[in-house]
Short mmCIF file of C-alpha atoms in Angstrom, two decimals:
data_model
loop_
_atom_site.label_atom_id
_atom_site.label_comp_id
_atom_site.label_asym_id
_atom_site.label_seq_id
_atom_site.Cartn_x
_atom_site.Cartn_y
_atom_site.Cartn_z
CA GLN A 1 9.12 -13.92 -9.71
CA VAL A 2 7.77 -11.72 -6.90
CA GLN A 3 3.99 -12.10 -6.55
CA LEU A 4 1.60 -9.86 -4.61
CA VAL A 5 -2.02 -10.67 -3.69
CA GLU A 6 -4.31 -8.04 -2.10
CA SER A 7 -7.44 -8.71 -0.06
CA GLY A 8 -9.81 -6.89 2.29
CA GLY A 9 -11.56 -4.36 0.04
CA GLY A 10 -15.30 -3.73 0.22
CA LEU A 11 -18.09 -1.26 0.93
CA VAL A 12 -18.08 0.81 4.13
CA GLN A 13 -19.95 3.87 5.42
CA ALA A 14 -18.15 7.18 5.95
CA GLY A 15 -16.36 7.21 9.29
CA GLY A 16 -15.84 3.44 9.26
CA SER A 17 -12.70 1.31 8.97
CA LEU A 18 -11.21 -1.37 6.71
CA ARG A 19 -7.96 -3.34 6.81
CA LEU A 20 -6.28 -4.30 3.53
CA SER A 21 -3.74 -7.14 3.33
CA CYS A 22 -0.96 -7.80 0.80
CA ALA A 23 0.59 -11.29 0.80
CA ALA A 24 4.05 -11.27 -0.81
CA SER A 25 6.11 -14.23 -2.05
CA GLY A 26 9.17 -15.02 -4.19
CA GLY A 27 11.66 -12.41 -2.94
CA THR A 28 14.22 -11.57 -0.29
CA PHE A 29 12.11 -8.89 1.30
CA SER A 30 14.82 -7.38 3.48
CA ASP A 31 15.91 -5.71 0.20
CA TYR A 32 12.45 -4.26 -0.60
CA SER A 33 10.05 -1.44 0.10
CA LEU A 34 6.32 -2.26 -0.05
CA GLY A 35 3.86 0.47 -1.04
CA TRP A 36 0.15 1.13 -1.37
CA PHE A 37 -1.18 3.23 -4.27
CA ARG A 38 -4.76 4.06 -5.28
CA GLN A 39 -6.57 5.19 -8.42
CA ALA A 40 -10.08 6.65 -8.67
CA PRO A 41 -12.05 7.05 -11.94
CA GLY A 42 -10.82 10.08 -13.88
CA LYS A 43 -7.80 10.61 -11.61
CA GLU A 44 -4.12 9.69 -11.77
CA ARG A 45 -2.66 6.93 -9.63
CA GLU A 46 -1.46 8.38 -6.33
CA PHE A 47 0.83 7.30 -3.51
CA VAL A 48 -0.84 6.34 -0.21
CA ALA A 49 1.77 4.75 2.10
CA ALA A 50 5.00 2.73 2.05
CA ILE A 51 7.17 0.69 4.41
CA ARG A 52 10.86 -0.18 4.17
CA TRP A 53 10.83 -3.91 4.99
CA SER A 54 13.97 -3.63 7.09
CA PRO A 55 14.08 -1.94 9.58
CA GLY A 56 10.41 -0.92 9.10
CA ASN A 57 10.44 2.82 8.37
CA THR A 58 7.01 4.11 7.28
CA TYR A 59 5.91 6.96 4.97
CA TYR A 60 2.48 8.49 4.30
CA ALA A 61 0.78 10.83 1.85
CA ASP A 62 -0.47 14.04 3.48
CA SER A 63 -4.08 13.11 2.63
CA VAL A 64 -4.02 10.02 4.89
CA LYS A 65 -1.67 11.02 7.74
CA GLY A 66 -3.32 10.39 11.10
CA ARG A 67 -5.99 8.12 9.57
CA PHE A 68 -4.13 5.22 7.88
CA ILE A 69 -1.43 2.93 9.34
CA ILE A 70 0.90 0.68 7.31
CA SER A 71 2.54 -2.29 9.05
CA ARG A 72 4.17 -5.65 8.29
CA GLU A 73 4.34 -9.16 9.70
CA ASN A 74 7.76 -10.62 8.87
CA ALA A 75 6.93 -14.28 9.52
CA GLU A 76 4.14 -14.29 6.90
CA ASN A 77 5.61 -11.75 4.43
CA THR A 78 2.39 -9.74 4.72
CA VAL A 79 1.84 -5.96 4.63
CA TYR A 80 -1.30 -4.36 6.08
CA LEU A 81 -3.03 -1.03 5.52
CA GLN A 82 -5.37 -0.13 8.39
CA MET A 83 -7.76 2.58 7.15
CA ASN A 84 -9.72 4.55 9.77
CA SER A 85 -12.11 7.52 9.59
CA LEU A 86 -12.80 6.74 5.94
CA LYS A 87 -14.18 9.47 3.66
CA PRO A 88 -16.03 9.23 0.32
CA GLU A 89 -12.95 10.69 -1.39
CA ASP A 90 -10.99 7.58 -0.30
CA THR A 91 -13.04 5.53 -2.81
CA ALA A 92 -10.61 3.95 -5.31
CA VAL A 93 -8.93 0.75 -6.44
CA TYR A 94 -6.04 0.12 -4.05
CA TYR A 95 -2.85 -1.56 -5.32
CA CYS A 96 0.03 -3.19 -3.46
CA ALA A 97 3.49 -2.75 -5.04
CA ALA A 98 7.10 -3.76 -4.33
CA LYS A 99 10.48 -2.33 -5.29
CA GLN A 100 14.11 -2.83 -4.36
CA PHE A 101 14.99 -0.17 -1.80
CA TRP A 102 17.64 1.39 -4.09
CA SER A 103 15.28 1.74 -7.10
CA GLY A 104 13.53 5.12 -7.32
CA ASN A 105 11.61 6.97 -4.62
CA TYR A 106 9.09 5.44 -2.21
CA TYR A 107 6.43 7.98 -3.28
CA SER A 108 6.79 7.45 -7.07
CA SER A 109 5.13 4.56 -8.89
CA GLY A 110 7.88 4.41 -11.55
CA GLY A 111 10.36 2.68 -9.25
CA TYR A 112 8.06 -0.20 -8.32
CA ARG A 113 8.64 -3.32 -10.43
CA TYR A 114 5.93 -5.63 -9.06
CA TRP A 115 2.20 -4.94 -8.68
CA GLY A 116 -0.87 -6.78 -7.41
CA GLN A 117 -4.22 -6.87 -9.21
CA GLY A 118 -5.92 -4.31 -6.94
CA THR A 119 -8.88 -4.36 -4.57
CA GLN A 120 -11.90 -2.01 -4.69
CA VAL A 121 -12.67 0.22 -1.70
CA THR A 122 -15.99 2.11 -1.77
CA VAL A 123 -16.96 4.60 0.96
CA SER A 124 -20.60 5.72 1.01
CA SER A 125 -21.96 8.99 2.45
#
């Protein structure tokens, strides 16, 4: 019964910024990790970032360290992905996902039970 709704995707020039939002409902989120994954045409789905809801530990793929920031707002059950210094290779559909903290690894999609519909991010040269 957990539901996830992403928003904030769009078109941006290289070097610009976007902030994605994921509104979560239907769960006791102190038991969850929330993650962001992305998939570009012709490529496999890859891990981007994750946050343990409580106490808020964060994890990042090497490709986005220093550029992207994942955060949460407890009162609204919302997770954000602030994306800075965007590059054309960041172009992809971005998905929000949720898993119980004991189920699988934060960096592997297989452990995530719930997924949003995705939002398109396009970075132009």
